[in-house]
Structures are given as structure tokens and as C-alpha cells.
JSON list of C-alpha atoms in Angstrom, two decimals:
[
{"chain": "K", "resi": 1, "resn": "UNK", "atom": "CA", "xyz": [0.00, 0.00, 0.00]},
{"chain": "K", "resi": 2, "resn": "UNK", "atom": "CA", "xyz": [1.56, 3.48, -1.24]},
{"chain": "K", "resi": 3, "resn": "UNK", "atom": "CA", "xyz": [1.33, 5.79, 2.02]},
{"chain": "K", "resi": 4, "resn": "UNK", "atom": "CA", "xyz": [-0.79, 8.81, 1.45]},
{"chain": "K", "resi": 5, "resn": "UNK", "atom": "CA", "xyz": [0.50, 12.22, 0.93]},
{"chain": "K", "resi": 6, "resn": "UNK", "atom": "CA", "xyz": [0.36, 14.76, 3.94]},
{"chain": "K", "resi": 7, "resn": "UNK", "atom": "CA", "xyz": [0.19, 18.34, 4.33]},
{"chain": "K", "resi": 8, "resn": "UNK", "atom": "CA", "xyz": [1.07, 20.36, 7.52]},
{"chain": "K", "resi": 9, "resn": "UNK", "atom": "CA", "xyz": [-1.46, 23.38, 7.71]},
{"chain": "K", "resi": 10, "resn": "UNK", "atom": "CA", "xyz": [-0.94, 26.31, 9.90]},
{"chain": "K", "resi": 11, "resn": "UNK", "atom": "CA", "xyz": [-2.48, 29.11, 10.59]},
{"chain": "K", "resi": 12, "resn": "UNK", "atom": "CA", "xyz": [-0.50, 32.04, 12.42]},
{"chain": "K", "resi": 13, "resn": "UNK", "atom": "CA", "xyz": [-0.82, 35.67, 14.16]},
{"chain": "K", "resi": 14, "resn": "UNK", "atom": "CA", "xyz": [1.93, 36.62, 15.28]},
{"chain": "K", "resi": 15, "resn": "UNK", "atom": "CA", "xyz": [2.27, 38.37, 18.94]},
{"chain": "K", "resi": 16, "resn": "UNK", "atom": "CA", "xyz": [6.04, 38.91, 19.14]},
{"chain": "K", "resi": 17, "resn": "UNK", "atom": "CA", "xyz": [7.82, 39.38, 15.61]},
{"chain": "K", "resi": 18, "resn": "UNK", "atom": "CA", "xyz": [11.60, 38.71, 17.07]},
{"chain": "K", "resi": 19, "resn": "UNK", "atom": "CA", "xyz": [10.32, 35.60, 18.30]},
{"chain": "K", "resi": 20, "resn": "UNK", "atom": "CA", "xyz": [8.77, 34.56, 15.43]},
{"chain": "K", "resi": 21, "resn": "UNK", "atom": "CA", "xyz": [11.32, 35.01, 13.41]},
{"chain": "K", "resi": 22, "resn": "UNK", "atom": "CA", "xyz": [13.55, 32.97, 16.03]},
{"chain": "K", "resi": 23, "resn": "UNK", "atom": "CA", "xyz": [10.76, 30.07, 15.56]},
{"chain": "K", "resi": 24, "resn": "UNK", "atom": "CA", "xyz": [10.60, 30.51, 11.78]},
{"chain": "K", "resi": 25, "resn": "UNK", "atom": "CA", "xyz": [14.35, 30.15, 11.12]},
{"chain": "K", "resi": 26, "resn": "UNK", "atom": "CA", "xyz": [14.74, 27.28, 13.62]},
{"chain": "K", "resi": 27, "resn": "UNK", "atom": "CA", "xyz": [11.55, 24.76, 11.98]},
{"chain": "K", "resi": 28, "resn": "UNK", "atom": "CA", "xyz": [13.95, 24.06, 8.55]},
{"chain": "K", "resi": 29, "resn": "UNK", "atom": "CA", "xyz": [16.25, 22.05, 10.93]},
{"chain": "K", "resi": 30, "resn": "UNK", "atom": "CA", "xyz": [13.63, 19.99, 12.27]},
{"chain": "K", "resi": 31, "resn": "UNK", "atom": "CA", "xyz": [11.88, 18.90, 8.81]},
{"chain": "K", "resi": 32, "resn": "UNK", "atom": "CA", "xyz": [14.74, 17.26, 7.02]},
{"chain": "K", "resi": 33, "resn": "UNK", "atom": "CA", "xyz": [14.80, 13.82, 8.81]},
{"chain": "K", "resi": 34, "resn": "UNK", "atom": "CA", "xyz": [11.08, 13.60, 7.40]},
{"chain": "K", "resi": 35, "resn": "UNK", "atom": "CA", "xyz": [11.72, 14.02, 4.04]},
{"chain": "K", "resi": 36, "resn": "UNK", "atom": "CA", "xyz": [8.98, 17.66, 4.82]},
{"chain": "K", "resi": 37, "resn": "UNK", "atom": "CA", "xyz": [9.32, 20.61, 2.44]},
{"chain": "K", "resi": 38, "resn": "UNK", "atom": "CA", "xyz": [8.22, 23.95, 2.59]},
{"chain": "K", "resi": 39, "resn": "UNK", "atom": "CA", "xyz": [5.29, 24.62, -0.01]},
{"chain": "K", "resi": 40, "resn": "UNK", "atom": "CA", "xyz": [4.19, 28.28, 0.70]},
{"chain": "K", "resi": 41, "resn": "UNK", "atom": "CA", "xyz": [4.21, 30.55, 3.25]},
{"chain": "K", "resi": 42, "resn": "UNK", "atom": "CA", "xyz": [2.46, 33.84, 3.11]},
{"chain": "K", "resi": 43, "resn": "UNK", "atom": "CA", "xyz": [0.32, 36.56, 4.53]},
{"chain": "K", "resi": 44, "resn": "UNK", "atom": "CA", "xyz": [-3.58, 36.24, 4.14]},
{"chain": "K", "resi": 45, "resn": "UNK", "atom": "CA", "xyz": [-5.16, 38.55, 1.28]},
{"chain": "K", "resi": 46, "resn": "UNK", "atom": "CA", "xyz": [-8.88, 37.93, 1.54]},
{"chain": "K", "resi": 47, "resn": "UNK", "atom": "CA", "xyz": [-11.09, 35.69, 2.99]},
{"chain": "K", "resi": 48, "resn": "UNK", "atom": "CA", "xyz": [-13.04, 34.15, -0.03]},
{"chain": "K", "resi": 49, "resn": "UNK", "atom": "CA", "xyz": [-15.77, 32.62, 1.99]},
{"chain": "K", "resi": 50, "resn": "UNK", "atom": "CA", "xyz": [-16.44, 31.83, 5.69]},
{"chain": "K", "resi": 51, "resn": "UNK", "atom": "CA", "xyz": [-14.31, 33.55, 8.45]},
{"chain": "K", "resi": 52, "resn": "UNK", "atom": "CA", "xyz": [-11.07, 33.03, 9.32]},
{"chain": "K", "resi": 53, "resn": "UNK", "atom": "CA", "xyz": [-8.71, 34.74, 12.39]},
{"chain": "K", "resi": 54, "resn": "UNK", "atom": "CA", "xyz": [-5.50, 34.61, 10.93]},
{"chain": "K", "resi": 55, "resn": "UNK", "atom": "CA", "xyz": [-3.21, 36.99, 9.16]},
{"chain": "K", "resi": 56, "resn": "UNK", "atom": "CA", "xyz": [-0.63, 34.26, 8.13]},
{"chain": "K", "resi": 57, "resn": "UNK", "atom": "CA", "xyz": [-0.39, 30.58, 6.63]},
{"chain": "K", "resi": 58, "resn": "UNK", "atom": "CA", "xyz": [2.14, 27.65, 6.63]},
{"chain": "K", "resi": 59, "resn": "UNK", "atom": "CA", "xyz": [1.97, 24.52, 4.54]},
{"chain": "K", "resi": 60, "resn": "UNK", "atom": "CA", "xyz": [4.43, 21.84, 4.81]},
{"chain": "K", "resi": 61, "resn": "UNK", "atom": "CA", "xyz": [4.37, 18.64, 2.73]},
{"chain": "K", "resi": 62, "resn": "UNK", "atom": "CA", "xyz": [5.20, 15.41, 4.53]},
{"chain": "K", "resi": 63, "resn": "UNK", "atom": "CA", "xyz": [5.11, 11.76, 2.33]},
{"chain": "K", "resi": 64, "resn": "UNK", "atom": "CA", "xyz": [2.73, 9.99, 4.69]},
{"chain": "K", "resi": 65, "resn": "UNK", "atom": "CA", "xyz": [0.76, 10.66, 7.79]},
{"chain": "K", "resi": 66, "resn": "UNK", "atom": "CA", "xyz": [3.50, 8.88, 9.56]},
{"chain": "K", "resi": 67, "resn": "UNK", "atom": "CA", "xyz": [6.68, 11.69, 8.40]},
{"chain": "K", "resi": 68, "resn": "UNK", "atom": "CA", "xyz": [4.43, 14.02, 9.70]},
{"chain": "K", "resi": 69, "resn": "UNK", "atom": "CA", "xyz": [2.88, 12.96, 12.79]},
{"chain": "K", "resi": 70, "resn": "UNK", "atom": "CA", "xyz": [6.78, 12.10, 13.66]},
{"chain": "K", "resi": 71, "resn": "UNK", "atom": "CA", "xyz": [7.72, 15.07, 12.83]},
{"chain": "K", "resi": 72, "resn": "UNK", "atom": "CA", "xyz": [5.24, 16.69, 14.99]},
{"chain": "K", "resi": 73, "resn": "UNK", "atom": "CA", "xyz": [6.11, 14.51, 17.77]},
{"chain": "K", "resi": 74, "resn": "UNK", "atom": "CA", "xyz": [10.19, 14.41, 17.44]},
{"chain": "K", "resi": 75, "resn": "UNK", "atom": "CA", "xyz": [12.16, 15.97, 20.17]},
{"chain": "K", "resi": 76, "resn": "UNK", "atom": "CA", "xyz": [13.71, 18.83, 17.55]},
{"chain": "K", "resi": 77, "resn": "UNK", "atom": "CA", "xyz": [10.09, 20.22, 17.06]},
{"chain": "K", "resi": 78, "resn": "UNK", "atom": "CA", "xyz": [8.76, 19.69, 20.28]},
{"chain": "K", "resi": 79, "resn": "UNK", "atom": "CA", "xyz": [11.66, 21.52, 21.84]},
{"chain": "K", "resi": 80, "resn": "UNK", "atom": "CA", "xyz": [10.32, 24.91, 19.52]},
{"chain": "K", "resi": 81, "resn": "UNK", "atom": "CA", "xyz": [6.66, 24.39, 20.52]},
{"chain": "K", "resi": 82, "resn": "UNK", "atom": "CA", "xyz": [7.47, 27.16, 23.61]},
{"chain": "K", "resi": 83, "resn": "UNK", "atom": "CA", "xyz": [8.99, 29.22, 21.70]},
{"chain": "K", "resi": 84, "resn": "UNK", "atom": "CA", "xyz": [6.17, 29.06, 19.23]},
{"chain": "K", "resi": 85, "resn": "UNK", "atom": "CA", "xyz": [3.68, 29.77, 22.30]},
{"chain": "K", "resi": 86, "resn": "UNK", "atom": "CA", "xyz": [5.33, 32.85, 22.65]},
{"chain": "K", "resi": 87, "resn": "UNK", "atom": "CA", "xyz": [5.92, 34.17, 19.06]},
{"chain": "K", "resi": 88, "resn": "UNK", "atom": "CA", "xyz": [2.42, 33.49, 17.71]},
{"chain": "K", "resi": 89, "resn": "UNK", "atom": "CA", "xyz": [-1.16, 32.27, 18.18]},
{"chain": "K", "resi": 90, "resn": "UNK", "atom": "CA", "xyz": [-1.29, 28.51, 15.49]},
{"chain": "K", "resi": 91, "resn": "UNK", "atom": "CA", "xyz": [-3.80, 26.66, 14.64]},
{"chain": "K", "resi": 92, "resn": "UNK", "atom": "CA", "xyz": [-1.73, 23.61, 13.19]},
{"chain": "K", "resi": 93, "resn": "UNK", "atom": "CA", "xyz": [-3.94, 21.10, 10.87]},
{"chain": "K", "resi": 94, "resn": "UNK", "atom": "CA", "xyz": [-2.83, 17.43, 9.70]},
{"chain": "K", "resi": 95, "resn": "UNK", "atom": "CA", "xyz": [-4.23, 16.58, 6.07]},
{"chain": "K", "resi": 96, "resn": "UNK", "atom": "CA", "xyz": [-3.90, 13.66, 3.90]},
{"chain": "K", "resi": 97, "resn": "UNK", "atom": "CA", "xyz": [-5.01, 12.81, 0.53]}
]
């Protein structure tokens, strides 16, 4: 069975710009041992339809469910999740096709 595809969604405000850009340069280091790449990451423009909180968005391709709930979990990404705390407000979303 091929795994399926998965895409790390997040979506940010960001409460302390330093920090955030402390957080933002420290994530590349953690996504390599999951074979993750960075797809886009951008400021909101408009919201089309529906509401949404957010002035930023993240998305991360993983090559299963597995990369990226490991990647999640791993010690190298877990040790940013305070700094993240600080930094910004995320809403972080696993999907898979």
C-alpha cells in the first residue's frame, strides 16, 4: 500500500515578531529527517468565503501521515513548541489525501 500524501497546515498571528522570526528560522532544521518541504508561506489577502482569524499561513508537505505525525512529535520540534507559544497564536492542521 503506497502511504498517502500529507500536508502540515498552519495558521499564524503573530504576537512577538523577534520571536517569530527565532521560531521561523529554527523549523527548517527539524523537517529534514522527514523528508517535509516547505510549499508556501504567506500573509492572508482575503477571505473568499467563511471567516477566518488569521493573518498568516504555513503549509508543509510530509510523504505519509506517519513523516508528519513524527515530525510533529520528534524531540527537535517539540523543543520549539514554547517558543512558538510565545511568538504566535497557530492553529496547526494534519491533512492527507
Amino acid at each position: 500500500m503506497t502511504p498517502t500524501a500529507a500536508c502540515v497546515i498552519g495558521h499564524i498571528t503573530v504576537k512577538d515578531a523577534a520571536r517569530w522570526a527565532q521560531y521561523v528560522a529554527s523549523v527548517p532544521g527539524t523537517l529534514a529527517d522527514w523528508q517535509a518541504e516547505l510549499v508556501f508561506r504567506g500573509q492572508c489577502r482575503e477571505v473568499l468565503g467563511g471567516t477566518h482569524g488569521h493573518t498568516d499561513t504555513v503549509v508543509l508537505r510530509f510523504p505519509s501521515v506517519e513523516a508528519a505525525e513524527g515530525w510533529f512529535r520528534s524531540p527537535a520540534y517539540q523543543a520549539l513548541i514554547p517558543l512558538r507559544h510565545q511568538a504566535a497564536d497557530v492553529d496547526l492542521i494534519l491533512c492527507a489525501a
